[in-house]
Short mmCIF file of C-alpha atoms and ligand atoms in Angstrom, two decimals:
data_model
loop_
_atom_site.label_atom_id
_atom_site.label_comp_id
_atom_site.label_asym_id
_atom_site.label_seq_id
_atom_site.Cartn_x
_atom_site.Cartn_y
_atom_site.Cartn_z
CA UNK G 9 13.87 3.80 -1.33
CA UNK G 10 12.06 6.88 -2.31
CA UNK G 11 10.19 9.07 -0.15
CA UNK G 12 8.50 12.43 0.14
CA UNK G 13 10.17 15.17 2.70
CA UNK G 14 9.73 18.60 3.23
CA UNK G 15 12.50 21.21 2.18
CA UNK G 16 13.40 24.12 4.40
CA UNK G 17 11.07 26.16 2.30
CA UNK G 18 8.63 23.66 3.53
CA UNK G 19 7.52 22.51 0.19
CA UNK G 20 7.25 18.17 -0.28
CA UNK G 21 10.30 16.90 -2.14
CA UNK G 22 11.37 13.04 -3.47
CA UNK G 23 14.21 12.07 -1.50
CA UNK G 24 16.33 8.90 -2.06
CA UNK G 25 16.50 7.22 1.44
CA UNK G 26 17.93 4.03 3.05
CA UNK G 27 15.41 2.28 4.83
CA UNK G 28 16.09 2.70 8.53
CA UNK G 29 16.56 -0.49 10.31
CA UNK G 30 18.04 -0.76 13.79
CA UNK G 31 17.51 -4.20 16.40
CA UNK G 32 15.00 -3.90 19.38
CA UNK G 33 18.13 -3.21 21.70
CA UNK G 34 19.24 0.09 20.01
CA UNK G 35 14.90 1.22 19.49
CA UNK G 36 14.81 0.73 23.17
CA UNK G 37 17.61 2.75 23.80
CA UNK G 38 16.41 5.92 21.52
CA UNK G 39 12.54 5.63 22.44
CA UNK G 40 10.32 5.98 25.59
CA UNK G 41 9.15 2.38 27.08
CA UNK G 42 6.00 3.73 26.29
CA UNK G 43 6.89 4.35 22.56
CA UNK G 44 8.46 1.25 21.89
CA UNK G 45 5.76 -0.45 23.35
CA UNK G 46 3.63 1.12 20.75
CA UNK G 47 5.68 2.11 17.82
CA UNK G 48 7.83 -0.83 17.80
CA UNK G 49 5.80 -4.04 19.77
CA UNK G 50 2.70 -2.89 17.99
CA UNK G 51 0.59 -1.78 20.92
CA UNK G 52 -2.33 0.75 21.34
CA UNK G 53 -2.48 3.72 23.54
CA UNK G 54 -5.47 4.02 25.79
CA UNK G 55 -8.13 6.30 23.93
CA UNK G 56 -8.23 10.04 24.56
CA UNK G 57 -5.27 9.64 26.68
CA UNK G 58 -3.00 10.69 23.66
CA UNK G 59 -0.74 13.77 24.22
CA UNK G 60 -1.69 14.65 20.14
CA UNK G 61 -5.32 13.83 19.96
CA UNK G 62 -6.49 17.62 21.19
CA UNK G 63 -3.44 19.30 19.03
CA UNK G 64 -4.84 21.92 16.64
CA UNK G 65 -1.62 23.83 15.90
CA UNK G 66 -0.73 23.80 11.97
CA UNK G 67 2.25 21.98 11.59
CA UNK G 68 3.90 18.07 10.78
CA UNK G 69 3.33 15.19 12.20
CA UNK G 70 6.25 12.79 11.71
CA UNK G 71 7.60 9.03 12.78
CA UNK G 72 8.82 9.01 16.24
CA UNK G 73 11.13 6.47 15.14
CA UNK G 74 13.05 7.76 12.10
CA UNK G 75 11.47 11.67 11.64
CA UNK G 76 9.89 10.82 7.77
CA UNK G 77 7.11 13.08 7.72
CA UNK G 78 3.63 10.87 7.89
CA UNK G 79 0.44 13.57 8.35
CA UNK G 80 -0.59 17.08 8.26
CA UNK G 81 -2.18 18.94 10.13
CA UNK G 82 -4.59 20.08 7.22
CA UNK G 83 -6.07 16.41 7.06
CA UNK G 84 -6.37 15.99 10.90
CA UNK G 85 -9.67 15.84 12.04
CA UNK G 86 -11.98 14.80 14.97
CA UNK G 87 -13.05 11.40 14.45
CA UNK G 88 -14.52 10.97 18.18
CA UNK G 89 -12.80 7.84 18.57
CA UNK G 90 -10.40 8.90 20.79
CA UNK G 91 -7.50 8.47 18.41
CA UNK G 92 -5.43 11.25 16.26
CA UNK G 93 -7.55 10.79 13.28
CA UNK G 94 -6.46 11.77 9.31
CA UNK G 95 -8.17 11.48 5.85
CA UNK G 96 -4.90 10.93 4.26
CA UNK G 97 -1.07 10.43 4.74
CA UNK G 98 1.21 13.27 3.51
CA UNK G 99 1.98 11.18 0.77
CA UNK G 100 1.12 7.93 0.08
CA UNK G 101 5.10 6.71 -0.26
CA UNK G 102 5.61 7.55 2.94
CA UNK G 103 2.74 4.82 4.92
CA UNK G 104 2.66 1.28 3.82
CA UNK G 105 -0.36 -0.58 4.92
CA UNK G 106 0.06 -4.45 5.84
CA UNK G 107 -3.31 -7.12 6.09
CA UNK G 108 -3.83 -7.56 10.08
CA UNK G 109 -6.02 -10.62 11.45
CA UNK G 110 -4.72 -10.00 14.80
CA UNK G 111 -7.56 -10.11 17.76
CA UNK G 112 -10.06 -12.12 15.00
CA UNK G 113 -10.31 -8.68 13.62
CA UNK G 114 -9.47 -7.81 9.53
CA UNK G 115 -7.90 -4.51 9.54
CA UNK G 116 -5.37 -2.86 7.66
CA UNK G 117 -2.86 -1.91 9.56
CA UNK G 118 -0.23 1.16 8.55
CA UNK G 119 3.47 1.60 8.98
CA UNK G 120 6.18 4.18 8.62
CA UNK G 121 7.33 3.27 4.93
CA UNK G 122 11.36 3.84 6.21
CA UNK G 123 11.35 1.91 9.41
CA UNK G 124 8.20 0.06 9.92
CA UNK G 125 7.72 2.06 13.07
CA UNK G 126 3.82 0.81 14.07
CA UNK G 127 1.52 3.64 13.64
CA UNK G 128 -2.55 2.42 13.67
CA UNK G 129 -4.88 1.38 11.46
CA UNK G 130 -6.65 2.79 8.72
CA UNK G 131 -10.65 2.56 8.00
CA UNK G 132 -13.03 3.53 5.36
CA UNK G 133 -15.06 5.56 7.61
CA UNK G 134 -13.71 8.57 7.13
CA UNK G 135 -14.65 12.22 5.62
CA UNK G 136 -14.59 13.17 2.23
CA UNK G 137 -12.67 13.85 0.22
CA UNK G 138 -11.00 10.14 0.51
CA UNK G 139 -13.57 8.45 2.75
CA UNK G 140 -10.43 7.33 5.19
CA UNK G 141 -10.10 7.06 8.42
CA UNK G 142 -6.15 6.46 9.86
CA UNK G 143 -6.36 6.22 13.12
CA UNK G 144 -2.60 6.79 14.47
CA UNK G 145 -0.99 6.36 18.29
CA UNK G 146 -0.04 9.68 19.38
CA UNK G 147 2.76 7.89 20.77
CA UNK G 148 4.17 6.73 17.27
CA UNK G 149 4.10 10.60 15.90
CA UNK G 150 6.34 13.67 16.78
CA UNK G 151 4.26 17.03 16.18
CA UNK G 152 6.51 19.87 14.77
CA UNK G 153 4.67 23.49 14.61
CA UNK G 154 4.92 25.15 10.82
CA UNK G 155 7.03 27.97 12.23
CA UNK G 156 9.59 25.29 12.88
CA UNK G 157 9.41 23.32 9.81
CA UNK G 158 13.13 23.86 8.50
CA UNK G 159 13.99 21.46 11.52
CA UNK G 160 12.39 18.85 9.81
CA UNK G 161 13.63 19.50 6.69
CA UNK G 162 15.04 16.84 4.74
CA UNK G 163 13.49 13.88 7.21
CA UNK G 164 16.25 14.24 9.73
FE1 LIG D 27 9.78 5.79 10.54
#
């Protein structure tokens, strides 16, 4: 599959990528039971109780699951919900969004394009310039500063 990742020079690149696919045995083994609980059975952290809701460092936000690069930091913003909140995805490749009638509700719900890793929901409440709102788990993201980009590099 094709995705977008970031090159040591920290610039977004198409990479050619096997989807990452691993049974709920081996996620539970490489996650937190809190982040599998989320990321993988599709839960929701308790609001303004996520570790990367008050984070205002420049830098990546990736999956916790398989390390593609999902948001930036330059499209975070406070949507007083309680909720790491983003007008847009670093690329839209790299979220897929999937119809949810869960709870009697009709959201959209978005994933990690590579492993389906659970990440929130996304709304059309947002700021401009897109008018969306995706509302991630802390819990489902890994926050990398800028300075420390070239560890990313290449979606490891
Ligand atoms: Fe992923």
């Amino acid at each position: 599959m094709k995705v977008k990742v970031f090159s040591k020079s920290g610039q977004l690149v198409e990479l050619d990528s096997p989807r990452v696919v691993k049974t709920d045995d081996q996620w539970q083994k490489i996650l937190t039971p809190e982040q599998y609980k989320i990321a993988r059975a599709k839960g929701t952290e308790r609001p303004f109780c996520g570790n990367l809701l008050d984070n205002h460092q420049e830098g990546v936000y990736t999956c916790v699951c398989c390390g593609l690069p999902l948001f930036s930091s330059d499209s975070k913003f406070n949507s007083g919900t309680g909720w790491p909140s983003f007008f847009q995805p670093v690329d839209k490749e790299n979220v897929i969004e999937h119809h949810d009638s869960t709870y009697g509700m009709d959201r959209t719900e978005i994933l990690c394009a590579r492993c389906d890793c659970h990440l929130g929901h996304v709304f059309e409440d947002g700021p401009r310039p897109t008018g969306l709102r995706f509302c991630v788990n802390s819990e489902s993201l890994k926050f990398t500063p800028k300075d420390k980009i070239a560890e990313i590099a290449e979606g490891k």
